[in-house]
mmCIF file of C-alpha atoms in Angstrom:
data_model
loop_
_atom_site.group_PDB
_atom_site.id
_atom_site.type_symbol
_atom_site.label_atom_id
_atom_site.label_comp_id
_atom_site.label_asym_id
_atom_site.label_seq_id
_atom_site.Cartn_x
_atom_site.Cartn_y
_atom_site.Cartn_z
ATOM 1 C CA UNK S 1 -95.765 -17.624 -18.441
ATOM 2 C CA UNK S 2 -96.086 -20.748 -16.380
ATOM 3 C CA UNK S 3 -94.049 -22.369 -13.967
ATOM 4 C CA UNK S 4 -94.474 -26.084 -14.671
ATOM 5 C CA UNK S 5 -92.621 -28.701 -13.689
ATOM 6 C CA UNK S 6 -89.988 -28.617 -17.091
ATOM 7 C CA UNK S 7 -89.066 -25.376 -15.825
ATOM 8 C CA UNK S 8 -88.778 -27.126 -11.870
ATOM 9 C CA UNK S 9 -86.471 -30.049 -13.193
ATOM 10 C CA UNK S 10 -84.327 -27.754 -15.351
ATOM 11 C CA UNK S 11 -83.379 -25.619 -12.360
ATOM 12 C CA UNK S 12 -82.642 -28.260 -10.269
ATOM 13 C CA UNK S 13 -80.694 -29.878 -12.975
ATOM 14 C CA UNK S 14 -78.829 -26.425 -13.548
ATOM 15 C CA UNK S 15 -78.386 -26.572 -9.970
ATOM 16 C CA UNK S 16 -77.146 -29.631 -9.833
ATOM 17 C CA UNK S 17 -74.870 -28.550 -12.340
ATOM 18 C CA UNK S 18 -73.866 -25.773 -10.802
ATOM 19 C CA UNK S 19 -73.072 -27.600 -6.923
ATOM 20 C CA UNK S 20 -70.705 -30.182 -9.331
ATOM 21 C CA UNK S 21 -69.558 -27.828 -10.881
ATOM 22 C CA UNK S 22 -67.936 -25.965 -8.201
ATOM 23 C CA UNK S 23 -67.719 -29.189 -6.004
ATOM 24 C CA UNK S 24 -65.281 -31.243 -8.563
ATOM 25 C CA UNK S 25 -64.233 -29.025 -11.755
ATOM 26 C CA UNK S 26 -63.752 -25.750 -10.488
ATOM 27 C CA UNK S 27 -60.990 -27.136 -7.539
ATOM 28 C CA UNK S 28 -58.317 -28.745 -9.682
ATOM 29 C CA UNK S 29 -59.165 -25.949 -12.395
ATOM 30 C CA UNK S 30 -58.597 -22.978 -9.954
ATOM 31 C CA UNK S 31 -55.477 -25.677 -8.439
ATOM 32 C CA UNK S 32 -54.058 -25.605 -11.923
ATOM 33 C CA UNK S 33 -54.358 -21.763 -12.442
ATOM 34 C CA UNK S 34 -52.720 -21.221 -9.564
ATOM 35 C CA UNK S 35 -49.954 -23.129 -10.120
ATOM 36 C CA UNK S 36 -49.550 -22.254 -13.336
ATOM 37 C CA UNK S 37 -49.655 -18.497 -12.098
ATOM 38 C CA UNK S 38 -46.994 -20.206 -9.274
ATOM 39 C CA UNK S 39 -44.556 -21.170 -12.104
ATOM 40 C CA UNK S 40 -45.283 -18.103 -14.023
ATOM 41 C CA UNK S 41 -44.415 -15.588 -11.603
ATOM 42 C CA UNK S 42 -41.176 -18.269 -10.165
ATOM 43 C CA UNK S 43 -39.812 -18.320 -13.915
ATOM 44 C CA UNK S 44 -40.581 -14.327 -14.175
ATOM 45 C CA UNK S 45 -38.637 -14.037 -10.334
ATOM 46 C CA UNK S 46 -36.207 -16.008 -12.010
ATOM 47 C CA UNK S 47 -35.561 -14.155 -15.280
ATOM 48 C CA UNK S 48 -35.069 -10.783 -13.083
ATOM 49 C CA UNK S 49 -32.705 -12.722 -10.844
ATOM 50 C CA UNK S 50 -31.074 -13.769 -14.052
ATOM 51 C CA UNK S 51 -30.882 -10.707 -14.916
ATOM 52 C CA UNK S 52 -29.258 -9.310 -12.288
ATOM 53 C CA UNK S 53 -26.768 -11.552 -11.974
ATOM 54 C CA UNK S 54 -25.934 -11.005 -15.932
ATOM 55 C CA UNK S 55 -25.290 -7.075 -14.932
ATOM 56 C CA UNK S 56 -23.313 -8.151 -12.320
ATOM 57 C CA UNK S 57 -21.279 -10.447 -13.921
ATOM 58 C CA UNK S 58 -20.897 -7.947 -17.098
ATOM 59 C CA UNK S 59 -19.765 -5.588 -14.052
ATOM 60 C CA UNK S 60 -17.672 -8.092 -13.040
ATOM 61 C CA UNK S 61 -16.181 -8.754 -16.357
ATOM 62 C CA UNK S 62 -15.469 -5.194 -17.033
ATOM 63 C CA UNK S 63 -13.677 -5.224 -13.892
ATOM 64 C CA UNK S 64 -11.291 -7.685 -14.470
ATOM 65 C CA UNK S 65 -10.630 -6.616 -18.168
ATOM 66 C CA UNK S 66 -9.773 -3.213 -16.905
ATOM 67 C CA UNK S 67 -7.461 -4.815 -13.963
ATOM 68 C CA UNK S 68 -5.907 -6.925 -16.991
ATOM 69 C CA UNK S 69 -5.340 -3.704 -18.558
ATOM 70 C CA UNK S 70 -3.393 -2.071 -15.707
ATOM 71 C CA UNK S 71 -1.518 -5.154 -15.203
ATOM 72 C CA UNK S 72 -0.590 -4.906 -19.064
ATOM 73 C CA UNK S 73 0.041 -1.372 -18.493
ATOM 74 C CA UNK S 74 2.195 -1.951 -15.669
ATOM 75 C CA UNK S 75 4.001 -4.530 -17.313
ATOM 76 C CA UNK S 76 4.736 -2.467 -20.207
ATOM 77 C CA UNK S 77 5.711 0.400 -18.421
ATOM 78 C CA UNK S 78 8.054 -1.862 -16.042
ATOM 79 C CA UNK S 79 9.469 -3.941 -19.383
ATOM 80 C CA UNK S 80 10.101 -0.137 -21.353
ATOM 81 C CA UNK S 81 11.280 1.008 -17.776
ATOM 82 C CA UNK S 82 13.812 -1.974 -17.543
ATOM 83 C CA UNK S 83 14.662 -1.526 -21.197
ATOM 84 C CA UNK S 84 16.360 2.222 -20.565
ATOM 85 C CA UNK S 85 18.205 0.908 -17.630
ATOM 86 C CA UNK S 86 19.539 -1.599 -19.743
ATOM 87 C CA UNK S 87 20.394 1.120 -22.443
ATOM 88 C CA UNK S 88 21.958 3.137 -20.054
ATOM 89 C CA UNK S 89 24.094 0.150 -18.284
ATOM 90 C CA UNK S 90 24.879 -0.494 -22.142
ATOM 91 C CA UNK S 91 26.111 3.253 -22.722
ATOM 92 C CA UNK S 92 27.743 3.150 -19.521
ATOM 93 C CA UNK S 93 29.735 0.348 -19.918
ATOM 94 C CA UNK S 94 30.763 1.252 -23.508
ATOM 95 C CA UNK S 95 31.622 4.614 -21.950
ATOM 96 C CA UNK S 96 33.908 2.810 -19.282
ATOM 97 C CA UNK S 97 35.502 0.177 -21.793
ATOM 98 C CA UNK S 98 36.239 3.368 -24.711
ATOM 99 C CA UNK S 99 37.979 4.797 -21.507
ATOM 100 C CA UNK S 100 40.073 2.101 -20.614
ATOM 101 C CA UNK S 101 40.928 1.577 -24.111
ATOM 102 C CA UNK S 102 41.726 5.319 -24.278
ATOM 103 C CA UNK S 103 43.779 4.591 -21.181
ATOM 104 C CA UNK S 104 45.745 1.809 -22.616
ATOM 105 C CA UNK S 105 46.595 3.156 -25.792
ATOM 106 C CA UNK S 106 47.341 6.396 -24.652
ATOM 107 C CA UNK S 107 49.833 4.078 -21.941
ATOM 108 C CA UNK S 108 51.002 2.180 -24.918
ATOM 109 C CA UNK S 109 51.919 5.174 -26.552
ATOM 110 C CA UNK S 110 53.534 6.617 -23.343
ATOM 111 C CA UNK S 111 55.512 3.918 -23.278
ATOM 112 C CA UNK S 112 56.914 3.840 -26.909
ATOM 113 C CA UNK S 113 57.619 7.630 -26.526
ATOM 114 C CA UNK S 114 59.971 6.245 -23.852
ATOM 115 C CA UNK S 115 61.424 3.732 -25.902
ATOM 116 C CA UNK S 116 61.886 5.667 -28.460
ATOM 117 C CA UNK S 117 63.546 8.583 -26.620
ATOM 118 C CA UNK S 118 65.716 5.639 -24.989
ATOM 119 C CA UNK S 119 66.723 4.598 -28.145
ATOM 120 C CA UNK S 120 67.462 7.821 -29.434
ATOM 121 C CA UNK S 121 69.614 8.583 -26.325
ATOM 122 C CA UNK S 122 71.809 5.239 -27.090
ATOM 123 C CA UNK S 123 72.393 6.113 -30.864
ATOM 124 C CA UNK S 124 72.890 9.959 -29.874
ATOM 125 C CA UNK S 125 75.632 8.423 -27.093
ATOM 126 C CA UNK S 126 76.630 6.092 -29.441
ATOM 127 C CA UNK S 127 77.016 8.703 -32.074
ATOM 128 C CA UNK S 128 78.722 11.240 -29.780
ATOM 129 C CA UNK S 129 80.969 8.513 -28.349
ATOM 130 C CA UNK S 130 82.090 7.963 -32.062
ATOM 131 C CA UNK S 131 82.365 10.766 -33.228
ATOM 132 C CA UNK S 132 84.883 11.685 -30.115
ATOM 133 C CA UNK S 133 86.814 8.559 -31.220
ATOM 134 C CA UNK S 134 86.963 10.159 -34.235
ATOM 135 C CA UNK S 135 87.834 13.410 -33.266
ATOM 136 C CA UNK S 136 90.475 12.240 -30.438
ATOM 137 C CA UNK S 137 91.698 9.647 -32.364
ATOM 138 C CA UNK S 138 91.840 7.322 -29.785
ATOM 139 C CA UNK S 139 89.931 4.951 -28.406
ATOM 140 C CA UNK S 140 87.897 4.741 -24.915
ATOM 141 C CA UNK S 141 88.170 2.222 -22.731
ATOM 142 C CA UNK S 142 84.663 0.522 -22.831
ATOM 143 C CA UNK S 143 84.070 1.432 -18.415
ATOM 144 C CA UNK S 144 84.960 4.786 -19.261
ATOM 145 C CA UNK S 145 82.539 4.415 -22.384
ATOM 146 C CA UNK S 146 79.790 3.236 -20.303
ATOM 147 C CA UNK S 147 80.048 5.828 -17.755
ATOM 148 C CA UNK S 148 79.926 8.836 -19.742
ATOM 149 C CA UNK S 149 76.668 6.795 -22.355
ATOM 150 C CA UNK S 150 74.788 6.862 -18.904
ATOM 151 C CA UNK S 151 75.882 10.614 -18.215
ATOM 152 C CA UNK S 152 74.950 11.627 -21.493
ATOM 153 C CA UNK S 153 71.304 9.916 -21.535
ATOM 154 C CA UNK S 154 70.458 11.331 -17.823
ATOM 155 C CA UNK S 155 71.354 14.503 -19.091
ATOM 156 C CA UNK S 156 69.020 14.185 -22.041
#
């Protein structure tokens, strides 16, 4: 094999080629790559920070559904809570107004008893006074007559 002067010009050509090369393609190439690896690894940072703040705001989420859910709770329990007070005002009050009734009836009937026994006193003095008249024959003199009605009904 021979080393002529083909062989000569085509290394210097591939060397030209190669010094070029590396002078003005390779630069912006390995420039792009590395940006593009830049960007990459910025949107992959991204997508974990992402992430992250998903599970956090899923934790955060959870949280306030389960504070919601106490609040509820405690409202509930407050509202059936304020509900049997009311019941028990209710029974208490219908337990205070069937005893005044009670009360009042059981006056009202105290009182006709009385009126009743007061007008059963008058007919019985009436009847007694009569049936004196009868039996003396005579009559009373109405002062007299009222004096001995009022004996007769303290009496009874």
């Amino acid at each position: 094999m021979s080393i002529n002067a083909t062989l000569i010009g085509q290394m210097i050509t591939f060397a030209l080629l190669v010094w070029f090369t590396m002078k003005y393609i390779w630069p912006p190439l390995f420039n792009s790559l590395e940006e593009r690896k830049k960007k990459i690894s910025e949107g992959l940072a991204a997508a974990d920070k992402s992430q992250e703040d998903l599970k956090l705001a899923e934790k955060k989420a959870k949280n306030i559904i389960k504070e919601a859910k106490d609040q509820s709770s405690e409202i509930v329990t407050l509202a059936q809570k304020r509900a049997n007070e009311i019941v028990e005002e209710s029974k208490d009050n219908a337990s205070k107004e069937a005893e005044r009734r009670i009360q009042a009836a059981k006056a009202q009937i105290e009182q006709e008893i009385e009126q009743t026994k007061e007008a059963l006193r008058k007919e019985v003095a009436a009847l007694a006074v009569s049936a004196a008249e009868q039996i003396l024959g005579a009559e009373i003199d109405k002062t007299k007559h009222q004096d001995i009605i009022g004996k007769v009904s303290d009496k009874l």
